[in-house]
Short mmCIF file of C-alpha atoms in Angstrom, two decimals:
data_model
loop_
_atom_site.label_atom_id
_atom_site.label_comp_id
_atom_site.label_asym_id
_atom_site.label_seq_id
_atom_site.Cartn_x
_atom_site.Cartn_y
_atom_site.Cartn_z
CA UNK A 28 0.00 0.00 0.00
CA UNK A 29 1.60 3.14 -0.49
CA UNK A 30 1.33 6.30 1.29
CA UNK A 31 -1.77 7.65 0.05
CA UNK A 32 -3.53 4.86 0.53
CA UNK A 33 -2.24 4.65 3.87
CA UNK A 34 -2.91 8.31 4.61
CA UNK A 35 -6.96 7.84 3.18
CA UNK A 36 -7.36 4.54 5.82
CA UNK A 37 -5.92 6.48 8.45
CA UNK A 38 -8.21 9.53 8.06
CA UNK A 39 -11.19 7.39 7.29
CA UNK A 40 -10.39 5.36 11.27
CA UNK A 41 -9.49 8.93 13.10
CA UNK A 42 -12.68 10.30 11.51
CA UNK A 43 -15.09 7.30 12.06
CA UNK A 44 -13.61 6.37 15.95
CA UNK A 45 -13.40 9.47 16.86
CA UNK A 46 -16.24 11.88 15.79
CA UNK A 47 -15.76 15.42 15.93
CA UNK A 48 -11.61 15.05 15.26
CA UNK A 49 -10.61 15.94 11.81
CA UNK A 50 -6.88 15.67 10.00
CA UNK A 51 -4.99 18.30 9.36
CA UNK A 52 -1.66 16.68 7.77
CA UNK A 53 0.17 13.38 7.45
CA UNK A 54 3.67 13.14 6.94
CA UNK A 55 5.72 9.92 6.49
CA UNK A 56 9.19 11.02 7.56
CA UNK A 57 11.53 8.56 6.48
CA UNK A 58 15.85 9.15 7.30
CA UNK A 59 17.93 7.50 10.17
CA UNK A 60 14.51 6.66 11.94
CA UNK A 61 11.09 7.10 10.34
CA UNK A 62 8.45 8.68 11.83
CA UNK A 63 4.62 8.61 10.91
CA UNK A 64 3.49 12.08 11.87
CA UNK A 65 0.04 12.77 11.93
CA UNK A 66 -1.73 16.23 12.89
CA UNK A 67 -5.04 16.01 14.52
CA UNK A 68 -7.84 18.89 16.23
CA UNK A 69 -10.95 19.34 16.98
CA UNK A 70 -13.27 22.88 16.29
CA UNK A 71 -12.22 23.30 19.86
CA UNK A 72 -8.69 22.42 20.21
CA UNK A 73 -7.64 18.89 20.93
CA UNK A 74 -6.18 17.76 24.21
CA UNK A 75 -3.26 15.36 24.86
CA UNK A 76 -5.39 12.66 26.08
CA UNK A 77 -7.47 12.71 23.07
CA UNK A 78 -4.01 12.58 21.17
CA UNK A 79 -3.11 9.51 23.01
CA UNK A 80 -6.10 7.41 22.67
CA UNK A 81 -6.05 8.39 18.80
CA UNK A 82 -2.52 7.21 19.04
CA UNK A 83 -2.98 3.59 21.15
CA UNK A 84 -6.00 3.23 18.25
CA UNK A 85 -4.17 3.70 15.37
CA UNK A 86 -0.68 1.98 16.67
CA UNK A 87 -3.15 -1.03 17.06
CA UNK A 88 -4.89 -0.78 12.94
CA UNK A 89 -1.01 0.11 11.46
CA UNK A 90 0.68 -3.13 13.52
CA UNK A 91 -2.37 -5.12 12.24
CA UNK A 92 -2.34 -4.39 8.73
CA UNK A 93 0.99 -4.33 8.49
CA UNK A 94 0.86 -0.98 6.30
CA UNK A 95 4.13 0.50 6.83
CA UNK A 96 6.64 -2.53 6.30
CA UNK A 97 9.82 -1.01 8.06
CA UNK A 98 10.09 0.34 11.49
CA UNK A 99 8.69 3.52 12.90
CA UNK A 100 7.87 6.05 15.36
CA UNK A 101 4.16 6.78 15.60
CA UNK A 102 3.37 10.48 17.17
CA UNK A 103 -0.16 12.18 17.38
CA UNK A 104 -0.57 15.45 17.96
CA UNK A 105 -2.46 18.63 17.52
CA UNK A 106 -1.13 21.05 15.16
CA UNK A 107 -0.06 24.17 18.24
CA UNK A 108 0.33 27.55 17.22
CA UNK A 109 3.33 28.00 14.46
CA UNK A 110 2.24 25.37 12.57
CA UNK A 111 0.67 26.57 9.35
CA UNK A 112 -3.05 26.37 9.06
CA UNK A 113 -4.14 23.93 6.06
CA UNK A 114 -8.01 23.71 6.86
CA UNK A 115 -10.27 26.67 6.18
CA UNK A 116 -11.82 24.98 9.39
CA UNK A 117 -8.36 26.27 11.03
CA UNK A 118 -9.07 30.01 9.92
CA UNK A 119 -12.46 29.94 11.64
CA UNK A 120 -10.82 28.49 15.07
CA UNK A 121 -8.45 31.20 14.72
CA UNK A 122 -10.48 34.62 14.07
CA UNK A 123 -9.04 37.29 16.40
CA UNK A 124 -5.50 35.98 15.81
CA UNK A 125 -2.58 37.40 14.23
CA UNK A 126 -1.08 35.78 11.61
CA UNK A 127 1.55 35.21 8.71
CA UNK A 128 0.90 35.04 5.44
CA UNK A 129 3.22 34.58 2.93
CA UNK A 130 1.57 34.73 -0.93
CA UNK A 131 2.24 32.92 -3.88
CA UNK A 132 4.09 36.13 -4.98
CA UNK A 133 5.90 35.37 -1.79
CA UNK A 134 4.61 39.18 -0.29
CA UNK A 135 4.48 38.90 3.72
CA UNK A 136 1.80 40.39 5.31
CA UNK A 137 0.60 40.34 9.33
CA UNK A 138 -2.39 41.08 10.29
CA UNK A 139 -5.49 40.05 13.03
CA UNK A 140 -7.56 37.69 11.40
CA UNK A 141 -11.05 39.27 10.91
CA UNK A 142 -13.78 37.79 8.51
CA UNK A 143 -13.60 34.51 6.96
CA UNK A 144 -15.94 33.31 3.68
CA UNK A 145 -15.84 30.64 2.04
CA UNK A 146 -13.41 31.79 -0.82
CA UNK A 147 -10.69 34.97 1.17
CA UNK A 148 -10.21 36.23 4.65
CA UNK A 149 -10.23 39.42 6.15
CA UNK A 150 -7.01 40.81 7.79
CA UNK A 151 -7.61 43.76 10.24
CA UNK A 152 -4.38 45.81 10.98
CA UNK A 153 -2.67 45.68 14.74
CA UNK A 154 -0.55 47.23 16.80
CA UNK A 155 1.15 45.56 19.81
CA UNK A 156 1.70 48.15 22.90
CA UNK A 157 4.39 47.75 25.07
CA UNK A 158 8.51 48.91 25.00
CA UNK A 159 9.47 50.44 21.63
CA UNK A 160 11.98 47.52 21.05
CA UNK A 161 8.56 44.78 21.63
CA UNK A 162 6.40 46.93 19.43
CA UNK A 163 4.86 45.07 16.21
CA UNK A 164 2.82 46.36 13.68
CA UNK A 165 0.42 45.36 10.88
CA UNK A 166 2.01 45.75 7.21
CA UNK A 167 -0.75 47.50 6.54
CA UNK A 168 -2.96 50.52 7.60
CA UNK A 169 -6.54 49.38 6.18
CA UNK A 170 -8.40 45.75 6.44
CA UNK A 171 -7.78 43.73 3.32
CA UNK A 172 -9.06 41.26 1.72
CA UNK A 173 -6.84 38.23 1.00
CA UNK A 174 -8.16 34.98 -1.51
CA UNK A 175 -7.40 31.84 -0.40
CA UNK A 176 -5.86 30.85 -3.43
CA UNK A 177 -3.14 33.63 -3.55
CA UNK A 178 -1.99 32.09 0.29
CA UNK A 179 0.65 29.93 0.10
CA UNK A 180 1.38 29.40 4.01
CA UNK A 181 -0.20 31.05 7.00
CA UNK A 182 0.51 30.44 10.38
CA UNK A 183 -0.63 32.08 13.67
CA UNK A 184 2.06 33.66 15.75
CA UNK A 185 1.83 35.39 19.34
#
């Protein structure tokens, strides 16, 4: 089976054993010691017990089927802030935040994340308060409008 298979099974179990917890990335790392890394949360944040059972569930299915025929590492875990949001699901959890978005044109901006449609986002300008040195600012004055399909990696810093 190769890793898309494997990767369709292993949504298909997380989704059907445990309702309400969706995938937001699998990653077969293979070098010096291969790790199956798998990315899981729920609409309101996952917590490490909920990681663990997902993990004892699916260690059980992958040593059963024998999917992955060399050894590996098996870690479950949610995706924590840094990690770039892949889900439009993920922009909804995260209205209010600031984030990083990096275009296809590869343009940064940073903005609070405001309004969120089906197709763009709305980024609302910030400014942190604090010592001069600590001080961040928007790249922008006014909201904008960004289309999903012009992002090419966002992630939600503090």
């Amino acid at each position: 089976m190769d890793i898309e298979q494997i990767e369709q099974q292993l949504r298909q179990i997380i989704e059907n054993q445990h309702p309400g917890v969706f995938v937001v990335d699998i990653q077969l790392k293979e070098g010096k010691a291969t790790t199956l890394l798998i990315k899981v949360d729920t609409d309101q944040g996952i917590s490490l017990d909920q990681c663990a059972r997902i993990s004892r569930a699916l260690g059980a299915e992958l040593e059963e089927n024998e999917w992955i025929d060399v050894a590996y590492r098996l870690e479950v875990s949610s995706p924590g802030v840094g990690y770039p949001l892949k889900l439009h699901r993920q922009y909804l959890q995260n209205i209010g935040r600031k984030l990083r978005i990096i275009q296809t044109d590869l343009t940064e901006v940073r903005g609070k994340l405001g309004e969120v449609t089906e197709t763009s986002l709305t980024l609302e300008p910030f400014q942190t308060k604090g010592p001069k040195k600590k001080q961040q600012r928007s790249t922008f004055r006014e909201p904008i409008t960004i289309d999903f399909s012009t992002i090419r990696e966002a992630t939600v810093f503090i």
